[in-house]
Coordinates of N, CA and C in Angstrom, one line a residue:
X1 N 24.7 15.0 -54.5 CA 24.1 15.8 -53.5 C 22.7 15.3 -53.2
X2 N 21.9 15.4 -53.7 CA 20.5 14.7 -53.9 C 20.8 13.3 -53.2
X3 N 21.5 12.2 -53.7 CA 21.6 11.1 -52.8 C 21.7 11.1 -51.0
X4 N 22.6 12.1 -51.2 CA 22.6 12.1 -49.7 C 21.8 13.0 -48.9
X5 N 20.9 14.0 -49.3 CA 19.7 14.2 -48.4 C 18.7 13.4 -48.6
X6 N 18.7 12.1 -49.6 CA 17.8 11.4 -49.7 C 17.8 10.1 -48.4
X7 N 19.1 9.8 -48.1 CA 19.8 9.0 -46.7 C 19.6 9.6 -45.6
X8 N 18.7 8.7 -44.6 CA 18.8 9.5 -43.2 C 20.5 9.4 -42.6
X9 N 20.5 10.4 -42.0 CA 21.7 10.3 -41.2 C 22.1 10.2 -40.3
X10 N 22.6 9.0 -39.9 CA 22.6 8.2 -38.4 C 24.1 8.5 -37.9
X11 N 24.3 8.8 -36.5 CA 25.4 9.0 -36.0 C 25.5 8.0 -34.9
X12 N 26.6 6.7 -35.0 CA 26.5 6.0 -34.2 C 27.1 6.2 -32.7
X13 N 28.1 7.8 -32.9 CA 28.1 7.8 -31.1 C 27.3 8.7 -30.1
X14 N 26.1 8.9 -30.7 CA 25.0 9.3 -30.3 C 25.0 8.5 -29.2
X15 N 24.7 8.6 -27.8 CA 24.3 7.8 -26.5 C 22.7 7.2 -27.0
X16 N 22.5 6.1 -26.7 CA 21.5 5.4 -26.6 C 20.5 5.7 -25.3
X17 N 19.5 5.5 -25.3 CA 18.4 5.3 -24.1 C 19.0 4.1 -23.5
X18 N 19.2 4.0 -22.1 CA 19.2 3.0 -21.3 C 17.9 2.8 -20.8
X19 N 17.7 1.6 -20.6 CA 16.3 0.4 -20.2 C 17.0 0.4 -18.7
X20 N 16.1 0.9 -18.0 CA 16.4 0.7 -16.2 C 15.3 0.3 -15.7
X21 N 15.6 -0.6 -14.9 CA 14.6 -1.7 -14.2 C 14.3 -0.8 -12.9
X22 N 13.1 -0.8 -12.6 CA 12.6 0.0 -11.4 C 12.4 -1.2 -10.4
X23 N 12.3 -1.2 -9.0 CA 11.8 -2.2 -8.2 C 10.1 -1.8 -7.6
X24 N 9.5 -2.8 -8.1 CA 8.1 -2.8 -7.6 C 7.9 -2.6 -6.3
X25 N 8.8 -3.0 -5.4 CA 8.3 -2.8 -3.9 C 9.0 -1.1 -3.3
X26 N 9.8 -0.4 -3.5 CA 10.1 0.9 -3.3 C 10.9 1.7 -4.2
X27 N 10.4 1.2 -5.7 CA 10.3 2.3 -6.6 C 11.7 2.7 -6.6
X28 N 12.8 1.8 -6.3 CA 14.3 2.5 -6.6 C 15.0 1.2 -7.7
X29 N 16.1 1.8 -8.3 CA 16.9 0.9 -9.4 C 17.1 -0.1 -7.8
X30 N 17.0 -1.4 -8.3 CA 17.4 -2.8 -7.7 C 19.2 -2.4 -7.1
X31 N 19.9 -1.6 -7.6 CA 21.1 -1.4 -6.6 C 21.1 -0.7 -5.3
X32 N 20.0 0.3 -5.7 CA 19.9 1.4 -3.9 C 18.6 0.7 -3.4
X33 N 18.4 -0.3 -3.5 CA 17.3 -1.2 -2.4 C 17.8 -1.3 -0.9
X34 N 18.7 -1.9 -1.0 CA 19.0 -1.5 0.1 C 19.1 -0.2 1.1
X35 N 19.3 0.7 0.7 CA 19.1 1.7 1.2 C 18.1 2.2 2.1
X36 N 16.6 1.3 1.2 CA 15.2 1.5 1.9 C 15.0 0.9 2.7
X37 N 14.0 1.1 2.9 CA 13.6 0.0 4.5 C 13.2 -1.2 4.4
X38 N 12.9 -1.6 3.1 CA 11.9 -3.3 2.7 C 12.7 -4.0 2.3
X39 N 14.6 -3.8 2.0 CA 15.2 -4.3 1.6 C 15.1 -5.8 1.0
X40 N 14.6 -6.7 2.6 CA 14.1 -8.5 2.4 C 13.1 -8.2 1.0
X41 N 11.9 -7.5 1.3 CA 10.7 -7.4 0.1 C 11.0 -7.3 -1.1
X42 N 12.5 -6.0 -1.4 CA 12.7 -5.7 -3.1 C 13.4 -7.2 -3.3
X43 N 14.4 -7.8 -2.2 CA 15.0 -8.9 -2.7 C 14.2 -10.0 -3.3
X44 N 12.8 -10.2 -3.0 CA 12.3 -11.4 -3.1 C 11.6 -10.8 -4.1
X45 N 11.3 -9.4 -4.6 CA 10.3 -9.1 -5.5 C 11.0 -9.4 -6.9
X46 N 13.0 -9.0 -6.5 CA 13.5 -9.1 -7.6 C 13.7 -10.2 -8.2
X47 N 14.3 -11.2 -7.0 CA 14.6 -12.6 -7.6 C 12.6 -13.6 -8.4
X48 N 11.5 -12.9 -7.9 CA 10.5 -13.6 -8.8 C 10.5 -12.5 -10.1
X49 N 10.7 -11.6 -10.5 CA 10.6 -10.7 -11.3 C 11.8 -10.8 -12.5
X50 N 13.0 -10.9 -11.9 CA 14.2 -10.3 -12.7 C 15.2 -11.4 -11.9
X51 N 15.0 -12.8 -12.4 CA 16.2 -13.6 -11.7 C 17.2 -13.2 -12.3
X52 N 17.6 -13.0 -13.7 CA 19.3 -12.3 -13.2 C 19.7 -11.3 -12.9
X53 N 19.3 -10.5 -12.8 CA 19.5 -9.4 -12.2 C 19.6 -9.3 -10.9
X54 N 19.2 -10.4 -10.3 CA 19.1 -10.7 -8.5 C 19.9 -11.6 -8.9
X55 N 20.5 -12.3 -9.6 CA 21.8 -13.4 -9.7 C 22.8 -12.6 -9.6
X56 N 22.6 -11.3 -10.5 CA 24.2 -10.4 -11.0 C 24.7 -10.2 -9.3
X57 N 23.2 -9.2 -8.5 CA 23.5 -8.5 -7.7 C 23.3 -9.2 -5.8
X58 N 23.0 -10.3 -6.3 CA 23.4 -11.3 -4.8 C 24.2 -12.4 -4.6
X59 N 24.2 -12.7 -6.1 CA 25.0 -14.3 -5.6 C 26.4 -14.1 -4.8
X60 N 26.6 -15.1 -4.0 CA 27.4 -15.3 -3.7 C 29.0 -14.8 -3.8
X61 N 29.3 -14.9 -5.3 CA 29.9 -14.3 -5.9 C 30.0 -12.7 -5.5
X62 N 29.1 -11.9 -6.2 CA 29.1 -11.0 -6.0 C 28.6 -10.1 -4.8
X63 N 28.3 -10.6 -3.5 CA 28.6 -10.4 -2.2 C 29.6 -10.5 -1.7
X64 N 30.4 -11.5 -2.5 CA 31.8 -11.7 -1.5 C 32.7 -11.0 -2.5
X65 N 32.8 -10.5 -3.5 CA 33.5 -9.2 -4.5 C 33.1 -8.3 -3.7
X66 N 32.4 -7.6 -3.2 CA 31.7 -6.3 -2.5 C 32.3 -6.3 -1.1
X67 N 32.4 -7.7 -0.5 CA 33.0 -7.7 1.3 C 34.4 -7.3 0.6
X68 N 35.0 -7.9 0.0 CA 36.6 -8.0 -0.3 C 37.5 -6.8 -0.4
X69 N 36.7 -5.7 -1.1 CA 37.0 -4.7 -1.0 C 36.9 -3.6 0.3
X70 N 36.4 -4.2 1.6 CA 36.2 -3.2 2.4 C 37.1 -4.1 3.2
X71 N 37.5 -3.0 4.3 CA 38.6 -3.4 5.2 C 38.3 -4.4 6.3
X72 N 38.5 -4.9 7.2 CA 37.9 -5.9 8.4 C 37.2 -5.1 8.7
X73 N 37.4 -4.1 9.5 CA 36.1 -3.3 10.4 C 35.4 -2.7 9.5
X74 N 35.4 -2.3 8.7 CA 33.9 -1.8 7.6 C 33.1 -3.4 7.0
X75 N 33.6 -4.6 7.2 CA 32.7 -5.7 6.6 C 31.9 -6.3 8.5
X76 N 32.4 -6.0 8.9 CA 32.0 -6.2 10.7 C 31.2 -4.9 11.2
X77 N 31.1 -3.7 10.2 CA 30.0 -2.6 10.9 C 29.0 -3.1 9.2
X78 N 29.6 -3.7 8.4 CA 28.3 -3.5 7.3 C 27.6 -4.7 7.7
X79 N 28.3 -5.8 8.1 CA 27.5 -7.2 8.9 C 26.4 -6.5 10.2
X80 N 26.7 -5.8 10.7 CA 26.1 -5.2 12.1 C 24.9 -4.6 11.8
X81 N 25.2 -3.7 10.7 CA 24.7 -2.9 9.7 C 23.0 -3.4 9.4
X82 N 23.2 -4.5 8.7 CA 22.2 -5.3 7.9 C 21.2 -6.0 8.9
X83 N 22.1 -6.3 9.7 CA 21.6 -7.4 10.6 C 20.6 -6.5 11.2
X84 N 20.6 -5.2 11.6 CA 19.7 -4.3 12.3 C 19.0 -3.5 11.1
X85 N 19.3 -3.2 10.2 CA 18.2 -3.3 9.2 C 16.9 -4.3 9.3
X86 N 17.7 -5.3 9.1 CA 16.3 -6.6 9.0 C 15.7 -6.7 9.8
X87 N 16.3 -6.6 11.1 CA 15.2 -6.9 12.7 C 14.2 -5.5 12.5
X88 N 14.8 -4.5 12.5 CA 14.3 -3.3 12.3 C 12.5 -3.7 11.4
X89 N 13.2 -4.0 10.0 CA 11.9 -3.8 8.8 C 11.4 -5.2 9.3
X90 N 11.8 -6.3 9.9 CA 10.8 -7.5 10.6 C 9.9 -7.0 11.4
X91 N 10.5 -6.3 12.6 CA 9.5 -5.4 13.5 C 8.6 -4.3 13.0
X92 N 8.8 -3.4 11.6 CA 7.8 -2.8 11.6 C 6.8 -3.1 11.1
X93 N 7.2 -4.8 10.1 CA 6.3 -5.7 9.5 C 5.3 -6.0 10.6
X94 N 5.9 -6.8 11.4 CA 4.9 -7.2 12.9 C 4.1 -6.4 13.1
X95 N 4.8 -5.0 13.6 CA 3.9 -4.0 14.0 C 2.9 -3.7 13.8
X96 N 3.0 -3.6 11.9 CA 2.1 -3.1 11.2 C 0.8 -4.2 10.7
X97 N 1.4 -5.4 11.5 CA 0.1 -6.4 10.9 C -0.3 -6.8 12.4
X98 N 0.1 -6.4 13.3 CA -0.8 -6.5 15.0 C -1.5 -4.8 14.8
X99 N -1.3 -4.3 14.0 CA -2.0 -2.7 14.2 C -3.2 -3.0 13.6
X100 N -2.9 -3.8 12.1 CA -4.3 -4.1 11.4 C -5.1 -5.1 12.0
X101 N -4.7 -6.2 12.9 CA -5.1 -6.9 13.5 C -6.4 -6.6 14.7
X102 N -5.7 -5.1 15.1 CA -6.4 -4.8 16.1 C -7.4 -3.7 15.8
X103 N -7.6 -2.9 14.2 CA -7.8 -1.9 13.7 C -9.5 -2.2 14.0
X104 N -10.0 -1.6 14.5 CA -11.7 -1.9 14.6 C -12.1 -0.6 13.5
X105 N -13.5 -1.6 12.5 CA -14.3 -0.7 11.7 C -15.7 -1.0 12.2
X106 N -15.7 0.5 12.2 CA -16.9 0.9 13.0 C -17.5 1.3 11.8
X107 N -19.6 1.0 12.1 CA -20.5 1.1 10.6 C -21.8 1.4 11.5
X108 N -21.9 2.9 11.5 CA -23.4 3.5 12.6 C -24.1 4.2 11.4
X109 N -25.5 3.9 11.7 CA -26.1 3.9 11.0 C -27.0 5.4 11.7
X110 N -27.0 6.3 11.2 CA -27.1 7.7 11.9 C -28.9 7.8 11.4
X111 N -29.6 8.5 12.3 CA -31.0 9.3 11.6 C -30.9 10.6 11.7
X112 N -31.7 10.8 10.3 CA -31.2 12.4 9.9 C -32.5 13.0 10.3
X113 N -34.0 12.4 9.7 CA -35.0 12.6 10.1 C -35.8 11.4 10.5
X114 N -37.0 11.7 10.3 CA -37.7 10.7 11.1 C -37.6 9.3 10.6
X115 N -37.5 8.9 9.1 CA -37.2 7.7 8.4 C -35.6 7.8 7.7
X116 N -35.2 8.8 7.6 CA -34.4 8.8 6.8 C -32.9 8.5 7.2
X117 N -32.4 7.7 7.3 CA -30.8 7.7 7.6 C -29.4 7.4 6.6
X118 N -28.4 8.0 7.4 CA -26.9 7.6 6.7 C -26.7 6.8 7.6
X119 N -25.3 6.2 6.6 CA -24.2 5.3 7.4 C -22.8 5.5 7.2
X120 N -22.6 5.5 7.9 CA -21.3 6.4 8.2 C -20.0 5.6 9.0
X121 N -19.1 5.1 7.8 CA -17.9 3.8 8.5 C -16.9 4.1 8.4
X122 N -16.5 4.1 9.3 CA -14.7 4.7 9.6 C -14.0 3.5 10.4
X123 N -12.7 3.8 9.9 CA -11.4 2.8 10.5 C -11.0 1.9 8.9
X124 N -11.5 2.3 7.7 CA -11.2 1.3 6.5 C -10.3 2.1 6.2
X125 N -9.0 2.8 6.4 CA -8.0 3.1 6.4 C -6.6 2.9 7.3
X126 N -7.0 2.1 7.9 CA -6.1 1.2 9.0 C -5.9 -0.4 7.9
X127 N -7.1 -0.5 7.6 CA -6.9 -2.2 6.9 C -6.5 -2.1 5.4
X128 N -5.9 -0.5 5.3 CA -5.0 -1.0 3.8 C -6.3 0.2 2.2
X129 N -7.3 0.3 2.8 CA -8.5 0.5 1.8 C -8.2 2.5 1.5
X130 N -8.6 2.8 0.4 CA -8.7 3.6 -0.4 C -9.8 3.9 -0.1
X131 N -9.9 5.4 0.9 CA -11.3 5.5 1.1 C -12.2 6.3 -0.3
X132 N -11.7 6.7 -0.9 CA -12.2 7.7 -2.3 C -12.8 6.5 -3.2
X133 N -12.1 5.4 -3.4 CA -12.2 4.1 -4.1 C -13.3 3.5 -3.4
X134 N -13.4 3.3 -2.2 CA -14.4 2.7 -1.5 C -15.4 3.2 -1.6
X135 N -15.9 4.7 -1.5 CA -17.2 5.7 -1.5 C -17.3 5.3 -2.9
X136 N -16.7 5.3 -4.1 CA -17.7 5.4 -5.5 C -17.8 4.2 -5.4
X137 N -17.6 3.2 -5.2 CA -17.4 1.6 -5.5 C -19.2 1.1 -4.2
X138 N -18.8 2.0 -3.5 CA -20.2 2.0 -2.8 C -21.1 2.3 -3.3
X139 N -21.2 3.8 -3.2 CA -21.9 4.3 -4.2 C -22.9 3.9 -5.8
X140 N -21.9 3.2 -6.4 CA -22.5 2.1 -7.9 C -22.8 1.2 -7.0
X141 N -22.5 0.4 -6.2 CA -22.8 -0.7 -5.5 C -24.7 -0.4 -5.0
X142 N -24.4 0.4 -3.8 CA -26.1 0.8 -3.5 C -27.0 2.0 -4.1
X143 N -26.4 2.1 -5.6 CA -26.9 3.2 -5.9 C -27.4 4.6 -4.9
X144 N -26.4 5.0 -4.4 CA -26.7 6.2 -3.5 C -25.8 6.7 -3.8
X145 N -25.9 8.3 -2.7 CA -24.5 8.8 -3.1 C -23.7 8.7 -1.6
X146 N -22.9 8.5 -2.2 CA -21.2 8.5 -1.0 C -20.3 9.3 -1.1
X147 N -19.8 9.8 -0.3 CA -18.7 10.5 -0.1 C -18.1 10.3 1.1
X148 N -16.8 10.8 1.3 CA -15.5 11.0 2.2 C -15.4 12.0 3.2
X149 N -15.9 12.1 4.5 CA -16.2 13.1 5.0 C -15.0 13.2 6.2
X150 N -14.7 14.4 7.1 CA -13.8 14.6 8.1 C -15.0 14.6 9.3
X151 N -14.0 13.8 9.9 CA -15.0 13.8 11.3 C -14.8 14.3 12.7
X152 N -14.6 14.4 13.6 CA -15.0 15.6 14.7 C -13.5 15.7 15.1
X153 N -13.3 14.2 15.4 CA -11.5 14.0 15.9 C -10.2 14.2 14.8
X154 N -10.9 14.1 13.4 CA -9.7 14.5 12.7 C -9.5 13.7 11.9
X155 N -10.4 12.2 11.9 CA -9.8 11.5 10.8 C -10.9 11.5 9.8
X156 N -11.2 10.0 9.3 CA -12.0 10.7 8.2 C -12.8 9.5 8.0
X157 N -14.1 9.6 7.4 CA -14.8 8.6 7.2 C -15.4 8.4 6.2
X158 N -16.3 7.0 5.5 CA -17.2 7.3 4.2 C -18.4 7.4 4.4
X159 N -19.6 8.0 4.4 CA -20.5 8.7 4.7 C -21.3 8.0 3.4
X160 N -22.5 7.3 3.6 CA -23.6 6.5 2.3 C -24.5 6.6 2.8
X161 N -25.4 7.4 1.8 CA -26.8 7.9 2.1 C -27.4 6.4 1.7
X162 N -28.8 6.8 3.2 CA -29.6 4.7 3.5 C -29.1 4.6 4.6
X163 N -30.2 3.4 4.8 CA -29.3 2.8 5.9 C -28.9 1.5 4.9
X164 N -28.0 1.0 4.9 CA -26.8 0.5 4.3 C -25.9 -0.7 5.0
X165 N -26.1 -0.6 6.5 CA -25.4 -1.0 7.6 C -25.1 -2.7 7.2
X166 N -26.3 -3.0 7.1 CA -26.1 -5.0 6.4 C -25.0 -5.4 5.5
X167 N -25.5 -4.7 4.2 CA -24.7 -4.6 2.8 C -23.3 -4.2 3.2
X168 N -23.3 -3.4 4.0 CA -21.6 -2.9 4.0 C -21.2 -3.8 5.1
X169 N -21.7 -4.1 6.2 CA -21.1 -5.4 6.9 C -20.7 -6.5 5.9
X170 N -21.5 -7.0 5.4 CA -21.4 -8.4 4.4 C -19.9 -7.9 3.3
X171 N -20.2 -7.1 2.9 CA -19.1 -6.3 1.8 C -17.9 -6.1 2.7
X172 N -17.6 -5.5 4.0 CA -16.2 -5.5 4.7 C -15.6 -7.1 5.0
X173 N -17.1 -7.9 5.3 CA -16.1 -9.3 5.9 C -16.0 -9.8 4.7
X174 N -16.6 -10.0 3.3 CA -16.8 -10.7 2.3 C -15.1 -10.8 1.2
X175 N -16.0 -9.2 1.0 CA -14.8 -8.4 -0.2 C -13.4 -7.6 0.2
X176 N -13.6 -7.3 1.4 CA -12.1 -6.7 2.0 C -11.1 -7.6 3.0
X177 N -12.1 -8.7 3.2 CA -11.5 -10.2 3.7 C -11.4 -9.2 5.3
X178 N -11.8 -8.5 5.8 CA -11.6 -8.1 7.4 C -12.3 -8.8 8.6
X179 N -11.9 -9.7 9.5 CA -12.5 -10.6 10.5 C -13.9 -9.9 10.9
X180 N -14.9 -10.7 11.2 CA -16.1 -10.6 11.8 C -16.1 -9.6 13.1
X181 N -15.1 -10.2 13.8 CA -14.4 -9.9 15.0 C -14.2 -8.3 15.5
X182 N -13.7 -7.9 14.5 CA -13.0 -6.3 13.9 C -14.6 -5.3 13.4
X183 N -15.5 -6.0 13.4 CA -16.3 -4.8 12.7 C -17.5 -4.8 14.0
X184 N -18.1 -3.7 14.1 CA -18.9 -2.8 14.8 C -19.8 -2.4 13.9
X185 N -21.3 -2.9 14.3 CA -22.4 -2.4 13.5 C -22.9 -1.7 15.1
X186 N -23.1 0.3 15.0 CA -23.6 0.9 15.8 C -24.9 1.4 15.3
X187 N -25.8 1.8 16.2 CA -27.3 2.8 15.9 C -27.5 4.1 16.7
X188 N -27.3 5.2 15.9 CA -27.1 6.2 16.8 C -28.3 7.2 16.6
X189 N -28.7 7.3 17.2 CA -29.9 8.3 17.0 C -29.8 10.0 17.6
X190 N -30.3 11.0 16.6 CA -29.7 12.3 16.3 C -30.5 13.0 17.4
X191 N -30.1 13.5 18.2 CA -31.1 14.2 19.2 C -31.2 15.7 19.0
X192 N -32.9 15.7 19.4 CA -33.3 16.6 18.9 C -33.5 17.6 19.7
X193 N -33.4 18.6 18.7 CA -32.9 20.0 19.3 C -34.2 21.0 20.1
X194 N -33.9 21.7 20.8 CA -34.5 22.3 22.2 C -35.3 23.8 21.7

């Protein structure tokens, strides 16, 4: 008796933990990729990531196992199917890089009092940027303080006490790689009250 509470006790038809591979580009198991809208993106993310696993579930092989089982007209609506998927996620690709293309960041340099001003840049959420990330990263950058503020129309902006206006031009074309072209350095002066 002693021997055997001295032995752990292993039951081997106990289920195991399964190891499931997530997809880096929309966060679903590599089989319901398709389902989402990036489809082309998880494919390419998988085959650099997980080549067999993109071997198991594209080759050749196993596309034409998957047609075989569906009747003529379900492999001629799932061909129709795909085909308008892709144009679909190509065009919102396009879309979404003529939107950033055309996304203007605006950087006004506001007076609060007689010397004193903020700078205040909005539109760095059209080009991809974390505005919360961007205010402290400013913030340590020009030792001031920064924050995230709502602005009159509803969107939102980063707000850096100084004027700042240079440093953060040089820093949007430099470090956030956004064209020359695209940015707006304004000077607005606060009018005074009656």
């Amino acid at each position: 008796m002693a021997s055997e509470a001295a032995a752990p006790e292993t039951n081997p038809s106990e289920p195991q933990a399964r190891h499931i591979v997530y997809c880096g580009v929309c966060t679903l198991p590599p089989e319901y990729c398709e389902f989402g809208g990036t489809a082309k993106k998880c494919k390419d993310w998988l085959e650099n990531n997980h080549p067999d696993l993109h071997e198991k579930l594209y080759s050749e092989e196993a596309v034409a196992a998957t047609l075989s089982t569906l009747s003529v007209d379900a492999q001629k609506r799932a061909a129709k199917d795909s085909q308008k998927k892709e144009a679909k996620a190509a065009a919102a690709e396009a879309k979404a890089a003529e939107t950033k293309a055309q996304a203007q960041i605006l950087i006004k340099r506001v007076e609060r009092n007689k010397r004193k001003y903020v700078t205040a840049v909005s539109g760095l959420e059209a080009h991809g940027m974390d505005l919360k990330k961007v205010a402290k990263e400013w913030g340590k950058k020009f030792a001031t303080g920064s924050s995230v503020t709502k602005t009159a129309s509803g969107g939102e902006e980063v707000v850096v006490q100084g004027d700042n206006s240079d440093e953060i031009f040089d820093w949007v074309v430099d470090v956030a790689g956004v064209p020359e072209a695209n940015v707006d350095c304004i000077e607005d002066k606060k009018k005074k009250g009656a």
